Amino acid sequence: MTALPTSAPLTIRMHAADNVAIVANDGGLPAGTVLADGLVLRDRVPQAHKVSLVDIAEGGPVVRYGVVIGRAIQPLPAGTWVHERLLQMPDALSLEGLPIATVKPEPQPPLEGFTFEGFRNADGSVGTRNILAITQTVQCVAGVTDFAVQRIKAELLPRFPNVDDVVALEHTYGCGVAIDAPDAIIPIRTLRNISLNPNFGGEVMVVSLGCEKLQPERLLPPGSFAIVDERNVADVGASAETKLDVVCLQDDAHVGFMSMIDAVMRQAEEHLERLNARTRETVPASELVVGVQCGGSDAFSGVTANPAVGFCTDLLVRAGATVMFSEVTEVRDGIDQLTSRASTPEVAAAMIREMAWYDAYLDKGRVDRSANTTPGNKKGGLSNIVEKAMGSIVKSGSSPITGVVSPGEKARQKGLLYTATPASDFICGTLQLAAGMNLHVFTTGRGTPYGLAQVPVIKVATRSDLARRWHDLMDIDAGTIATGAKTIEDVGWEMFRLMLDVASGRKKTWAEHWKLHNALVLFNPAPVT
C-alpha cells in the first residue's frame, strides 16, 4: 500500500475475495465520492465502516477477510454503506470436524541477541517491575488495605528507591459464595497465581479479615510458594519456604483501626527491605511473558494495530519468549483457524474443550454470542462478532499454538499460548496476570483508559485520529499503516523495541505515568449462597 494524502478517498480491502472495503479517511466520506477505481458512494460512509464494492443480492454473502461475515437482508448495490442492520449473522462454527494441526508454518530462524534489564526471581521467573503486592482474602478488608497502602506509599516507599510501587490486590471474592463448588477453584487459583506474579519478587503478604470463607491457608496452602528469606540463608541454603505472612484484622491484638494499619505497615516494611535489595540484571528477551489483548475495538483493529501485534508476536516467539492471546468469545468464530495452527492434536483438543466450556457457560446464562459486539464496536464499523473475531485473531500472528492455559492457571511453557479468558477487558487482564504475564499490550480503536497496576501496559491506537486526540494515553500509533506511511512490519518492530525498553524500566507507558489501572475481577462461575 502506498502512502496517500488523507484528503484523497482511501478504502482498504483485506482479501482478494472480499466484496466490501472499509473507508479509511478521518471523518468518513460523503455520498457521491468517487473512489480510485471509479466506484461512486451511494451513501455517506463513516470512517472504518464498510462499502459494498459490487452489487450484493438479498441473501448474498458479505465477505471481509476472505470470510463470510453475514448475509444481506436486502439488495446492496455497489457503493452502499454496509452496516450491522443490513446483515444477518452466520451461525457459529461447529466444534466438530475441525481441521486439526494441519497448518505447518516454515520454521523461522531464532531471533538472538535481544535483551532487557529485569529482576530475576528465586523461582526462575523474571519481573519487569519490582512491586510489593498485598493480597486480600476478601473484599471486606479492601478499605483498610487501601488506607494502609496510601500511607506506605507516602511514608515508607521513598526510603526504598529500588521498589517501583505498592499495590493492593483488591477483588470482590472471598465470602458469600459456594466456596466448595466444583468451579470455585477458578477464582481461588486465579488470586493465588496473581499473588505469585513475577513482578512481585516472590514476596507474599496477605491481609485477612478472619471469618471469611477463603481462609489464607486455603488461598496459599503450604508448599504453594517459597521466597528467599535473608535471615535464614546461612542455615538453609539459597532459599527457604517461609510461613505465610498474614495480618488478620480480627486478631485480639488489634485495638482500634490504627493498630490494624500499623500492623500492615510493619509487615510491609520487612518486604520492602528485601525487595529493595534486588537490582536489575541483563536477561534475554526469552524471559518476557507478554499478554496481548484488544478493547474498544473498531474495524481498523484487524487492519493496523492487531496485525502489527501479530508480527511482533512472531518476533517474540522467535526470541524464545512467551506470548498469550485470549478472549474466547472473540475468537470462537475463528476456531477453525486456531485448531489448524495447533502444534499437536492435543493442543487443538484443549482449545476445543475451552470453547465448549464457554459455549455451555453462555448457554446456561442465556447469553447470545452476538452480545459481545458492543455499541462502540458497531459505531467503529464492526457489524457482528464474526467480523470482530477475524480482526482479533490476527494478534496471534502466524506461529504454531503450542499450549493452552485454562482460566486461573499459570503458564508452564514458552511459545504462543492460548490463555482461555472471557473477552471482558479487566477479566482478561486479571487472568493473564494469573498466567504469569510480566508485560501487557493492549490495542484500541474507539479508545479506552484501561490499565493495570501490576504490569506495564503498552497502549496501541488503531487510528491516527485517536492517537492524536489521546496523545498522552496512546504509546504507539498504528494508524500510520492505514495510510501507507508505515508498514505492519515497521510498527511491529517499533512495538518489539518499545517492549524491551519498557520491560527494562528505561521507559514508562502512559498508563504508568498517570497511574491508570482497572480493578481485578476474578472470574467466578461458582453460585452465590
PDB file of C-alpha atoms in Angstrom, residues 135 137-138 141 144 205-212 215-217 244-256 259-261 263-264 267:
ATOM      1  CA  THR A 135      -3.045  -9.855  48.691  1.00  0.00           C
ATOM      2  CA  THR A 137      -8.553 -12.814  51.037  1.00  0.00           C
ATOM      3  CA  VAL A 138     -11.872 -10.978  50.964  1.00  0.00           C
ATOM      4  CA  VAL A 141     -10.668  -5.674  54.103  1.00  0.00           C
ATOM      5  CA  VAL A 144      -8.281  -0.951  55.461  1.00  0.00           C
ATOM      6  CA  MET A 205       1.874 -10.665  52.098  1.00  0.00           C
ATOM      7  CA  VAL A 206      -1.799 -11.196  52.937  1.00  0.00           C
ATOM      8  CA  VAL A 207      -4.441  -9.118  54.711  1.00  0.00           C
ATOM      9  CA  SER A 208      -7.326 -11.216  56.061  1.00  0.00           C
ATOM     10  CA  LEU A 209     -10.492 -10.352  57.963  1.00  0.00           C
ATOM     11  CA  GLY A 210     -10.579 -13.650  59.854  1.00  0.00           C
ATOM     12  CA  CYS A 211     -14.102 -15.001  59.397  1.00  0.00           C
ATOM     13  CA  GLU A 212     -14.170 -15.242  55.591  1.00  0.00           C
ATOM     14  CA  GLN A 215      -9.045 -18.530  54.596  1.00  0.00           C
ATOM     15  CA  PRO A 216      -5.385 -17.575  53.942  1.00  0.00           C
ATOM     16  CA  GLU A 217      -4.202 -21.195  54.207  1.00  0.00           C
ATOM     17  CA  LEU A 244       2.569 -17.310  55.236  1.00  0.00           C
ATOM     18  CA  ASP A 245       2.711 -13.655  56.270  1.00  0.00           C
ATOM     19  CA  VAL A 246      -0.842 -12.703  57.297  1.00  0.00           C
ATOM     20  CA  VAL A 247      -2.236  -9.641  59.023  1.00  0.00           C
ATOM     21  CA  CYS A 248      -5.643 -10.720  60.382  1.00  0.00           C
ATOM     22  CA  LEU A 249      -7.842  -7.770  61.291  1.00  0.00           C
ATOM     23  CA  GLN A 250      -9.975  -9.726  63.752  1.00  0.00           C
ATOM     24  CA  ASP A 251      -6.975 -10.752  65.866  1.00  0.00           C
ATOM     25  CA  ASP A 252      -7.366  -9.769  69.518  1.00  0.00           C
ATOM     26  CA  ALA A 253      -4.045  -7.909  69.310  1.00  0.00           C
ATOM     27  CA  HIS A 254      -5.629  -5.146  67.245  1.00  0.00           C
ATOM     28  CA  VAL A 255      -7.192  -2.428  69.379  1.00  0.00           C
ATOM     29  CA  GLY A 256      -8.683   0.164  67.127  1.00  0.00           C
ATOM     30  CA  SER A 259      -3.431  -0.643  65.213  1.00  0.00           C
ATOM     31  CA  MET A 260      -4.553  -2.554  62.120  1.00  0.00           C
ATOM     32  CA  ILE A 261      -2.848  -0.001  59.878  1.00  0.00           C
ATOM     33  CA  ALA A 263       0.430  -3.922  61.688  1.00  0.00           C
ATOM     34  CA  VAL A 264       0.107  -3.794  57.899  1.00  0.00           C
ATOM     35  CA  GLN A 267       4.905  -6.219  57.794  1.00  0.00           C
TER      36      GLN A 267
END
